[in-house]
Coordinates of N, CA and C in Angstrom, one line a residue:
X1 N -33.5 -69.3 -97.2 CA -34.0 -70.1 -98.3 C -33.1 -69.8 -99.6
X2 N -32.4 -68.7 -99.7 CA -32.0 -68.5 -100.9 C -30.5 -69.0 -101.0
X3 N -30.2 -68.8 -99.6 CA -28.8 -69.6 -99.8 C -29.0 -71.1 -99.9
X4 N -30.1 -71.8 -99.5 CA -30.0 -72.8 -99.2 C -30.3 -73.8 -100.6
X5 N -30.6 -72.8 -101.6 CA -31.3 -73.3 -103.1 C -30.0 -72.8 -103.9
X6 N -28.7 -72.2 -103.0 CA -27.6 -72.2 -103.8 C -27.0 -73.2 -103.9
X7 N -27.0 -73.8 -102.3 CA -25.8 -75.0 -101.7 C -26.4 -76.2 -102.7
X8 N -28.0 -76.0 -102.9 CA -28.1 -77.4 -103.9 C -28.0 -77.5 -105.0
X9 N -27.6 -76.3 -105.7 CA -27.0 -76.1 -107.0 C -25.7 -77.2 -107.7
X10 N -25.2 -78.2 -108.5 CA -24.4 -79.0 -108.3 C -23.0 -78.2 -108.7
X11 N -23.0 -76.8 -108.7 CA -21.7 -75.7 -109.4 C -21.2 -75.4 -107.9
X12 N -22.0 -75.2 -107.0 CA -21.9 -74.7 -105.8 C -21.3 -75.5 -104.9
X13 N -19.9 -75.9 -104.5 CA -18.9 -76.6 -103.2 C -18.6 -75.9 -103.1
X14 N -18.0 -74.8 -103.4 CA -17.0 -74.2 -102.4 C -15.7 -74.5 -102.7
X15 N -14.5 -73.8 -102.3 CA -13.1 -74.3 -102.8 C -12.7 -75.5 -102.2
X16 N -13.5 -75.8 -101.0 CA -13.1 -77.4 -100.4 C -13.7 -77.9 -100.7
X17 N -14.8 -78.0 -101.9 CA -15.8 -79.0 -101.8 C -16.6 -79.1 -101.0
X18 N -16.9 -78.4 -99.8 CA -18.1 -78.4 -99.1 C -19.2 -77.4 -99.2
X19 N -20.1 -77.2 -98.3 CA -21.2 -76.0 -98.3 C -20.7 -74.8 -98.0
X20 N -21.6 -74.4 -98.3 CA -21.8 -72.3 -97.4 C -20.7 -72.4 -96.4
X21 N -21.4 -73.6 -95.4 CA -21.0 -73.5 -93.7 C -19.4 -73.2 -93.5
X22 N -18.6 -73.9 -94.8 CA -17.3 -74.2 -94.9 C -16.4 -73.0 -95.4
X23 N -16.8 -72.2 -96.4 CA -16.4 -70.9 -97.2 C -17.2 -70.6 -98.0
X24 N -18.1 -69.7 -98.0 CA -18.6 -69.2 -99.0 C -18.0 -68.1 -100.0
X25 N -17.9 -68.5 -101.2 CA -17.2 -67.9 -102.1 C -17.6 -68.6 -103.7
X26 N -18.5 -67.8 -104.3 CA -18.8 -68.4 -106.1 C -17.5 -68.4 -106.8
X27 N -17.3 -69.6 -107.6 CA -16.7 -69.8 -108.3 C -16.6 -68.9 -109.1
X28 N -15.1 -68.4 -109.6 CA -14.6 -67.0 -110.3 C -14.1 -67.5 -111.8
X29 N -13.9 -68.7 -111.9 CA -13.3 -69.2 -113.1 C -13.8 -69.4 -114.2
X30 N -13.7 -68.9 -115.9 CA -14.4 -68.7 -116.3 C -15.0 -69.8 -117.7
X31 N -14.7 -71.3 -116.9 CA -15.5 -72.7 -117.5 C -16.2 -73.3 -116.3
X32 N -16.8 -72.6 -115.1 CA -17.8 -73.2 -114.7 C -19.2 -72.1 -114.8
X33 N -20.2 -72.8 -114.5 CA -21.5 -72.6 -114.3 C -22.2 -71.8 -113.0
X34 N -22.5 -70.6 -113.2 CA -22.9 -69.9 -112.3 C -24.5 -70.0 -112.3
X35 N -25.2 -69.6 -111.1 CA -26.6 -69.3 -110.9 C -27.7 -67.9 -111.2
X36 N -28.4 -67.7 -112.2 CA -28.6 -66.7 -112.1 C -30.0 -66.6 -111.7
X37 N -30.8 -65.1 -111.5 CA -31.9 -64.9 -110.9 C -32.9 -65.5 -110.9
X38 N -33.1 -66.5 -112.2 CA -34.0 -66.9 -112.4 C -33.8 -68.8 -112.0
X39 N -32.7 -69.0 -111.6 CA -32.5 -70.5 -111.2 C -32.0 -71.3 -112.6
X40 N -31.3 -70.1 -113.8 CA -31.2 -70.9 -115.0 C -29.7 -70.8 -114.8
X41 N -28.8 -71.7 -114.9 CA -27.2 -71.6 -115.1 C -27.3 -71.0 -116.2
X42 N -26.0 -70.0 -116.1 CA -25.4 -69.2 -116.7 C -23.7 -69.4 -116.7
X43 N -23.2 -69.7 -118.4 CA -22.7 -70.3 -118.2 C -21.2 -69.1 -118.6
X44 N -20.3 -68.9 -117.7 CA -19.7 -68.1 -117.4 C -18.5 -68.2 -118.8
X45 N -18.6 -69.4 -119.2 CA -17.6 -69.4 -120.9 C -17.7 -68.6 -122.0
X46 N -18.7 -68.3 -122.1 CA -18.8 -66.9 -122.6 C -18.2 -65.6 -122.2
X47 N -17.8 -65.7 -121.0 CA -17.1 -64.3 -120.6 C -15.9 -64.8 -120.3
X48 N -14.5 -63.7 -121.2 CA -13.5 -64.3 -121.2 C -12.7 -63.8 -119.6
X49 N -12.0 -64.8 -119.1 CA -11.0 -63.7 -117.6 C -11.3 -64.3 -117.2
X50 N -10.5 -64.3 -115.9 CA -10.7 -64.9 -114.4 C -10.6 -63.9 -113.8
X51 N -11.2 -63.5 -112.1 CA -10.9 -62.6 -111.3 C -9.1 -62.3 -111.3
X52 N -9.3 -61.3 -111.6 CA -8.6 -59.7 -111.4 C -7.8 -59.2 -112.7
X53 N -8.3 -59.9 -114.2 CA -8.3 -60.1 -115.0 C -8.7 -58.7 -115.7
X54 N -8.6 -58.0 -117.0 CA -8.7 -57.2 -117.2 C -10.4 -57.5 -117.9
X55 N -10.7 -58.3 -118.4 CA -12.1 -59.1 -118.6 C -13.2 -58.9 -117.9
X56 N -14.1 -59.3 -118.5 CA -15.8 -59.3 -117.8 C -15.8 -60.6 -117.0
X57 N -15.3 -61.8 -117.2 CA -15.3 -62.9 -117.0 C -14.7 -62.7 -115.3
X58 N -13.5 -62.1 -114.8 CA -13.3 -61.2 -113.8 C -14.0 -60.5 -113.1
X59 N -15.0 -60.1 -113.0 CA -15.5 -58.4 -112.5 C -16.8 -58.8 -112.2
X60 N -17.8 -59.7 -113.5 CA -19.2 -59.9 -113.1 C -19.7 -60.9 -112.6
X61 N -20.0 -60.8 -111.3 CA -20.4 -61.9 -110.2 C -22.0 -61.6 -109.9
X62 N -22.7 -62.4 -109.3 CA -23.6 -62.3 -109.0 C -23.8 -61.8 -107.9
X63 N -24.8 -60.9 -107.7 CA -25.4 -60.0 -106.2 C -26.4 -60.7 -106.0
X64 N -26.8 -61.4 -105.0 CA -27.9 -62.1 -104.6 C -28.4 -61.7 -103.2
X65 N -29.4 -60.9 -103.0 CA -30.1 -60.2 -102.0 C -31.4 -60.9 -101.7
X66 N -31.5 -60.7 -100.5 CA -32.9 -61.2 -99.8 C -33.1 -60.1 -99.0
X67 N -34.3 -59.8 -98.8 CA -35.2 -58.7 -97.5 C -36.4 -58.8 -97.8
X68 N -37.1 -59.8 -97.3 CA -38.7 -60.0 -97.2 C -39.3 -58.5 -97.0
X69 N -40.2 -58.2 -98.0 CA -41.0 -57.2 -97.7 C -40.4 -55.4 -97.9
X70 N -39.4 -56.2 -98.9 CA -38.5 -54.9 -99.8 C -38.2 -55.6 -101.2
X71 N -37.3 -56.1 -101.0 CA -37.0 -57.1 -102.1 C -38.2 -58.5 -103.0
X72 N -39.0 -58.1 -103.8 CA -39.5 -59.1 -104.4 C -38.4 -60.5 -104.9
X73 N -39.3 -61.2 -104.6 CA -38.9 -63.0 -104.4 C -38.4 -62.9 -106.4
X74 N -37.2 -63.9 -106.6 CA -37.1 -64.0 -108.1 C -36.6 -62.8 -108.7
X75 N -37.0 -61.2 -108.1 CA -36.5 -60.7 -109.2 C -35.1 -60.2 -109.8
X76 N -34.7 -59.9 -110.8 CA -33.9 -59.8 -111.3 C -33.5 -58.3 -112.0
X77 N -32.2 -57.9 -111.8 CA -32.1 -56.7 -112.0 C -30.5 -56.3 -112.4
X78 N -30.3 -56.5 -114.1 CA -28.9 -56.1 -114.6 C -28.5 -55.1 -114.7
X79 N -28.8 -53.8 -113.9 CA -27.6 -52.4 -113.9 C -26.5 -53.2 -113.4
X80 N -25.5 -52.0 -113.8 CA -23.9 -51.8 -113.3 C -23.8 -51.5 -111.7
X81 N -23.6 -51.8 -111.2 CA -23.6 -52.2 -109.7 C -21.8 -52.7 -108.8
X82 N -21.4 -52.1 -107.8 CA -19.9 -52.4 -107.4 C -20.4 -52.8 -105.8
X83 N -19.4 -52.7 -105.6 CA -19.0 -53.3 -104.0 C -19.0 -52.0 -103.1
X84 N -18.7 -50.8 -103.7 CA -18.3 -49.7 -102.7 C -20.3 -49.1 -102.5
X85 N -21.0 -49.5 -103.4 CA -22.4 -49.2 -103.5 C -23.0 -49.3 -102.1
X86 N -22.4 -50.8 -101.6 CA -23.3 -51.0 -100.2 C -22.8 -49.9 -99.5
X87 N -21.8 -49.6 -99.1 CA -22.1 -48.3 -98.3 C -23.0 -47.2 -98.3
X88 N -22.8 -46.4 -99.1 CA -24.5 -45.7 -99.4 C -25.6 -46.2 -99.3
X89 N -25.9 -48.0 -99.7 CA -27.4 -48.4 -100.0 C -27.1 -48.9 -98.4
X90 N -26.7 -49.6 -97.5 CA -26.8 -49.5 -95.9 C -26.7 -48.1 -95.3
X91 N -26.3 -47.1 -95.7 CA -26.4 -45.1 -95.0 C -28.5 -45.2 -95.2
X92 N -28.5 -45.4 -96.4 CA -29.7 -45.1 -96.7 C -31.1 -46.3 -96.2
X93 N -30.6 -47.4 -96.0 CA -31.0 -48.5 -95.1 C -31.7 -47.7 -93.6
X94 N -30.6 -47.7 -93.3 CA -30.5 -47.3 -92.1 C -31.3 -45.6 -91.6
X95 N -31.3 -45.3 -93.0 CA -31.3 -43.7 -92.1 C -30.6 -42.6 -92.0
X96 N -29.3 -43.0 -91.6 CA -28.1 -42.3 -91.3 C -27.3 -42.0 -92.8
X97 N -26.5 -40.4 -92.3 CA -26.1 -39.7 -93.4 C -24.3 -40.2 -92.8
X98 N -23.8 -40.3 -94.6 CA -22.6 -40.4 -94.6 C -21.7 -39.2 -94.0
X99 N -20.8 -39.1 -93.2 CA -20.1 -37.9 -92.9 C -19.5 -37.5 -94.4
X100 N -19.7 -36.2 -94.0 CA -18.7 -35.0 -95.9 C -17.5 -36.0 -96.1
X101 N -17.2 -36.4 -97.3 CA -16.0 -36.7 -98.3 C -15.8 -37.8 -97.8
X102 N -17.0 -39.0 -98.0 CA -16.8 -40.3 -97.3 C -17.4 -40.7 -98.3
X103 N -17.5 -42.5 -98.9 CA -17.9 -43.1 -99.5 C -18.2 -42.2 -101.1
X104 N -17.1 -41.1 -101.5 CA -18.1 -40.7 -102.4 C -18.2 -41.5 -103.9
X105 N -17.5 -42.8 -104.0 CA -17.9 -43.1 -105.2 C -19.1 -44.2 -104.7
X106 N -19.4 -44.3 -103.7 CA -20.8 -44.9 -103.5 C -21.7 -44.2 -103.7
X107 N -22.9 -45.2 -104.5 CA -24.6 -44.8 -104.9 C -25.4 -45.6 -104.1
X108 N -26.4 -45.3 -103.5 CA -27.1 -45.9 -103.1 C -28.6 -46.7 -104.0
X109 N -27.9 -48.1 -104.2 CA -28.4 -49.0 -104.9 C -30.2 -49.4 -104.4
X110 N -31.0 -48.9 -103.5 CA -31.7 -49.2 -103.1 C -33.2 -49.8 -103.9
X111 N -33.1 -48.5 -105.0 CA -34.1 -48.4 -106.0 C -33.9 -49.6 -106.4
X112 N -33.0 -49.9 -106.8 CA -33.0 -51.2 -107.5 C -33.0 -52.5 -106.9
X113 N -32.7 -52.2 -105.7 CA -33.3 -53.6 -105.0 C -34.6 -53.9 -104.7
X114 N -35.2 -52.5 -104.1 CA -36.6 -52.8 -104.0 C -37.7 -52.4 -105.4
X115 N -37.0 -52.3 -106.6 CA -37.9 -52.5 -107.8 C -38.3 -51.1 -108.2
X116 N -37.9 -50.2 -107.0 CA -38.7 -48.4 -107.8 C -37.8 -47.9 -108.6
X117 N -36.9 -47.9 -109.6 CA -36.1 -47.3 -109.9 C -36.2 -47.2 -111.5
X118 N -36.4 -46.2 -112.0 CA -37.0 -45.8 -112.9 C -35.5 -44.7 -113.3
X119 N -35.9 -44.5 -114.8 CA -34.7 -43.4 -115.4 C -33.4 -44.1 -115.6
X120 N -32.6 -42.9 -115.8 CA -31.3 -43.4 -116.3 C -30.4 -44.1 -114.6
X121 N -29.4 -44.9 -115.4 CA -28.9 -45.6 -114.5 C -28.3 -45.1 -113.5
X122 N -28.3 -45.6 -111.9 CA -27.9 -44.8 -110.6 C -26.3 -44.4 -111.0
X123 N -25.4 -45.6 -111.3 CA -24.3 -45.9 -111.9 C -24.3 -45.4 -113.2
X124 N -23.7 -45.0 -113.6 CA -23.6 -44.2 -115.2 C -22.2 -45.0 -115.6
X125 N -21.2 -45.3 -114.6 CA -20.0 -46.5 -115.0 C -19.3 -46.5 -113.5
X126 N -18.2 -47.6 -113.8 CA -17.7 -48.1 -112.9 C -16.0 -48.0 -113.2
X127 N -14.9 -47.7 -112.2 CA -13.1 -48.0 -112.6 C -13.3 -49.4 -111.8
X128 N -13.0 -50.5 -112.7 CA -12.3 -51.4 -111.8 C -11.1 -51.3 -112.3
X129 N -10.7 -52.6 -111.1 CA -9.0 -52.2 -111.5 C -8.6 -54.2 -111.4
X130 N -7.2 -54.1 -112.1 CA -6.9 -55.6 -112.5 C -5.8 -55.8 -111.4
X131 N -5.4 -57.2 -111.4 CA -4.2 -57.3 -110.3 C -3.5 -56.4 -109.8
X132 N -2.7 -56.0 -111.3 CA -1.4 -54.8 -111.4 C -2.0 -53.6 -110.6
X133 N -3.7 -53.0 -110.7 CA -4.1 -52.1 -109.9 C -4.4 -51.3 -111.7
X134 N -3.9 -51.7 -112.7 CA -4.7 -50.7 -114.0 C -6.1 -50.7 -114.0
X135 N -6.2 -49.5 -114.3 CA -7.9 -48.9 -114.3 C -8.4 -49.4 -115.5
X136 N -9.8 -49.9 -115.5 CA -10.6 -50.4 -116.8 C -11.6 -50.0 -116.3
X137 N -12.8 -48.9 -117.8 CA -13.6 -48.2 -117.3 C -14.7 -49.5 -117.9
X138 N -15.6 -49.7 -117.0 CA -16.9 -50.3 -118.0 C -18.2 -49.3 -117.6
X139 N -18.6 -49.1 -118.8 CA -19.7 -48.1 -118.9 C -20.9 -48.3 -120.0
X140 N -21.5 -49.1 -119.7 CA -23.0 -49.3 -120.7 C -22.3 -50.7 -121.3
X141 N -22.4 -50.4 -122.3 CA -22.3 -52.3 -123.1 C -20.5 -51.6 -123.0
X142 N -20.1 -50.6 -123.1 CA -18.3 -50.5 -123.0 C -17.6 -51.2 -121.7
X143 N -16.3 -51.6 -122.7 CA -15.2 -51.8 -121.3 C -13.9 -51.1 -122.0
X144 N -13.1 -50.5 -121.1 CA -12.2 -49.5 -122.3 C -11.1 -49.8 -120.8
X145 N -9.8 -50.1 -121.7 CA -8.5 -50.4 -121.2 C -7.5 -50.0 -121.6
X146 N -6.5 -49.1 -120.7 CA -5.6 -47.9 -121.7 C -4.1 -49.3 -121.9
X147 N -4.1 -50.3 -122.2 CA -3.0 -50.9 -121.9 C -3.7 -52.4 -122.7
X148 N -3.0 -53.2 -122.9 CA -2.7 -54.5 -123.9 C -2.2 -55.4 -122.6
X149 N -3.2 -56.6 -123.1 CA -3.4 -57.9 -122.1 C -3.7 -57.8 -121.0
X150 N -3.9 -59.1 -120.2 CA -5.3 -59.9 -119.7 C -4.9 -59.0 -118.3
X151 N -3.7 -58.8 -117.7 CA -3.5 -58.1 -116.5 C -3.3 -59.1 -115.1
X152 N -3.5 -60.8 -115.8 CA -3.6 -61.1 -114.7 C -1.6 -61.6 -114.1
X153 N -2.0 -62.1 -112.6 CA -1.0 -62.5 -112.5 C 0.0 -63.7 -112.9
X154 N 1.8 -63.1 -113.0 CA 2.1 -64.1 -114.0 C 2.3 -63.5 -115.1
X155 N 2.2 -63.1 -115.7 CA 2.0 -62.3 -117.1 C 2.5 -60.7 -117.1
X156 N 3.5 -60.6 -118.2 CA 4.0 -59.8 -118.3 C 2.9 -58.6 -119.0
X157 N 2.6 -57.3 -119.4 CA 2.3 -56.4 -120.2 C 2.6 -56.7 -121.5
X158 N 1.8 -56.3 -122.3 CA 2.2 -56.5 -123.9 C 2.6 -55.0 -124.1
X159 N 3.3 -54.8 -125.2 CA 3.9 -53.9 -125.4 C 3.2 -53.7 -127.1
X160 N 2.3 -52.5 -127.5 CA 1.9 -52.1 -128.4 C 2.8 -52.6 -129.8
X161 N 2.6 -53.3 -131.0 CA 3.1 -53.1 -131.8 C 2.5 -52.3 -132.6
X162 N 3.4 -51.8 -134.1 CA 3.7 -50.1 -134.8 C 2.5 -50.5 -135.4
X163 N 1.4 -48.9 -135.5 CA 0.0 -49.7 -136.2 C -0.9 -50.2 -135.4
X164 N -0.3 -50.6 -134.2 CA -1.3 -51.5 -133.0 C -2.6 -50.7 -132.4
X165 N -3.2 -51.6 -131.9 CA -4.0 -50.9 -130.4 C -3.1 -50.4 -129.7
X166 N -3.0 -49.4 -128.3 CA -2.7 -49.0 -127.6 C -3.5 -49.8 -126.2
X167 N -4.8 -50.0 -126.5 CA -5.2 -50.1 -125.7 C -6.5 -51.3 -126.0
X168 N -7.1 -51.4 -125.1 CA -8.5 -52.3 -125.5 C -9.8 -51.6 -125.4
X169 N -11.0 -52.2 -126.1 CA -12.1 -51.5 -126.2 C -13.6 -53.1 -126.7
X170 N -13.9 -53.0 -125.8 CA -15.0 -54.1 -126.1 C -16.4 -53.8 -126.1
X171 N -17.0 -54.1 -126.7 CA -18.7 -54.0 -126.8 C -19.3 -55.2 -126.0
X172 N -19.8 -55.2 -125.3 CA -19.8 -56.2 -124.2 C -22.0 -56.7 -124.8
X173 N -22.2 -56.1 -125.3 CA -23.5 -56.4 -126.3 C -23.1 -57.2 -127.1
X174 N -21.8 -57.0 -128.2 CA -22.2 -57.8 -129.5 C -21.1 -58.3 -129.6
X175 N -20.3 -58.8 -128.2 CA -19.2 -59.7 -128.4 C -18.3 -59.6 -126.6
X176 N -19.7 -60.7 -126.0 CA -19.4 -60.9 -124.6 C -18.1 -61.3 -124.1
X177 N -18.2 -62.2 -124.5 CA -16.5 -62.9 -124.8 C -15.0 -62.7 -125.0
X178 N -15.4 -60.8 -125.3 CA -14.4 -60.2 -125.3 C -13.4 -60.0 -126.6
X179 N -14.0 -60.9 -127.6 CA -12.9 -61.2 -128.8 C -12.2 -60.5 -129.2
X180 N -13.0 -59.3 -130.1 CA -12.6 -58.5 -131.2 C -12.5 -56.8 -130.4
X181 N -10.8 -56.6 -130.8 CA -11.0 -55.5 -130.1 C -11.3 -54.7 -130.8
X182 N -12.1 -53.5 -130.5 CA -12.6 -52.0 -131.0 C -11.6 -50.6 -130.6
X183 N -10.6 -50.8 -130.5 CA -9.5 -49.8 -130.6 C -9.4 -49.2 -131.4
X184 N -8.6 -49.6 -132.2 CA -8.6 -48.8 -133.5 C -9.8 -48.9 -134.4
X185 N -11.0 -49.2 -134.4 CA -12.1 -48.9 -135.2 C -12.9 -48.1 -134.7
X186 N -12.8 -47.9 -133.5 CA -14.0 -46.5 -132.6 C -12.9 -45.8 -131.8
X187 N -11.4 -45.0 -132.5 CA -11.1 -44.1 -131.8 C -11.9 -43.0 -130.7
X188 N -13.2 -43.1 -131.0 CA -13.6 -41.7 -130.4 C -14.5 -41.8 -129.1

């Protein structure tokens, strides 16, 4: 059911313009309209980047989970959350323990699928990384970038000017969009 209340979504073709059945893959780009938990478009213009981009507009995609009788229907739940997660939250699924020095930057996201998850966050932050493979930390409303420009492909590195940032620093609370950098005003 939940896929099938995506396919009717009018944001939702697919890169060939067809359904699910054809490629499933949400739209990464950051002037169309995405689905969020509650069935309200969200409208991804606000967040500047495209995937692999040093940006939010890049990175935050929607997790959309179903499991009757774990997962409450509708709800909705905005921790910091990655891709290496499911490994631990299927170890823990299942039962079974990860072998020593495996998955260790996976958490197991469980709590927060099935709604018990109380306290501070499982995730405390996340490294992604942009085309080139540079690390950008996002951690709470932060996104912190030791390097100048978008990262994506195509595009050369910007090169600090005297006086400059070195780097990027965004409040992803009071300026989604990525505008105004906070480098040199919150050295610390």
């Amino acid at each position: 059911p939940t896929l099938d209340a995506v396919d009717a979504h009018p944001w939702y073709r697919g890169p060939y313009g067809g359904d699910r059945t054809e490629y499933a893959e949400y739209p990464s780009h950051a002037n169309e309209t995405h689905l969020n938990g509650q069935g309200v478009g969200l409208d991804k213009r606000a967040l500047r980047g495209m995937k692999s981009f040093v940006y939010e507009g890049g990175h935050r995609v929607p997790f959309i989970a179903s499991w009757p009788g774990h997962i409450k229907p509708n709800s909705v739940d905005n921790h910091l959350i990655v891709l290496e997660d499911l490994m631990a939250t299927f170890a823990a699924i299942l039962g079974v323990a990860l072998p020593p020095q495996s998955a260790e930057d996976s958490y197991n996201i469980l709590p927060y699928l099935e709604g018990t998850h109380s306290g501070p966050p499982i995730r405390e932050y996340a490294v992604l990384s942009t085309f080139f493979g540079q690390p950008v930390l996002r951690k709470g409303k932060w996104v912190l970038a030791f390097h100048l420009g978008s990262s994506e492909q195509f595009t050369k590195e910007l090169e600090p000017e005297p006086g400059g940032p070195k780097g990027q620093l965004y409040d992803l609370e009071a300026d989604p969009g990525q505008t105004t950098n906070l480098w040199l005003k919150k050295p610390e």
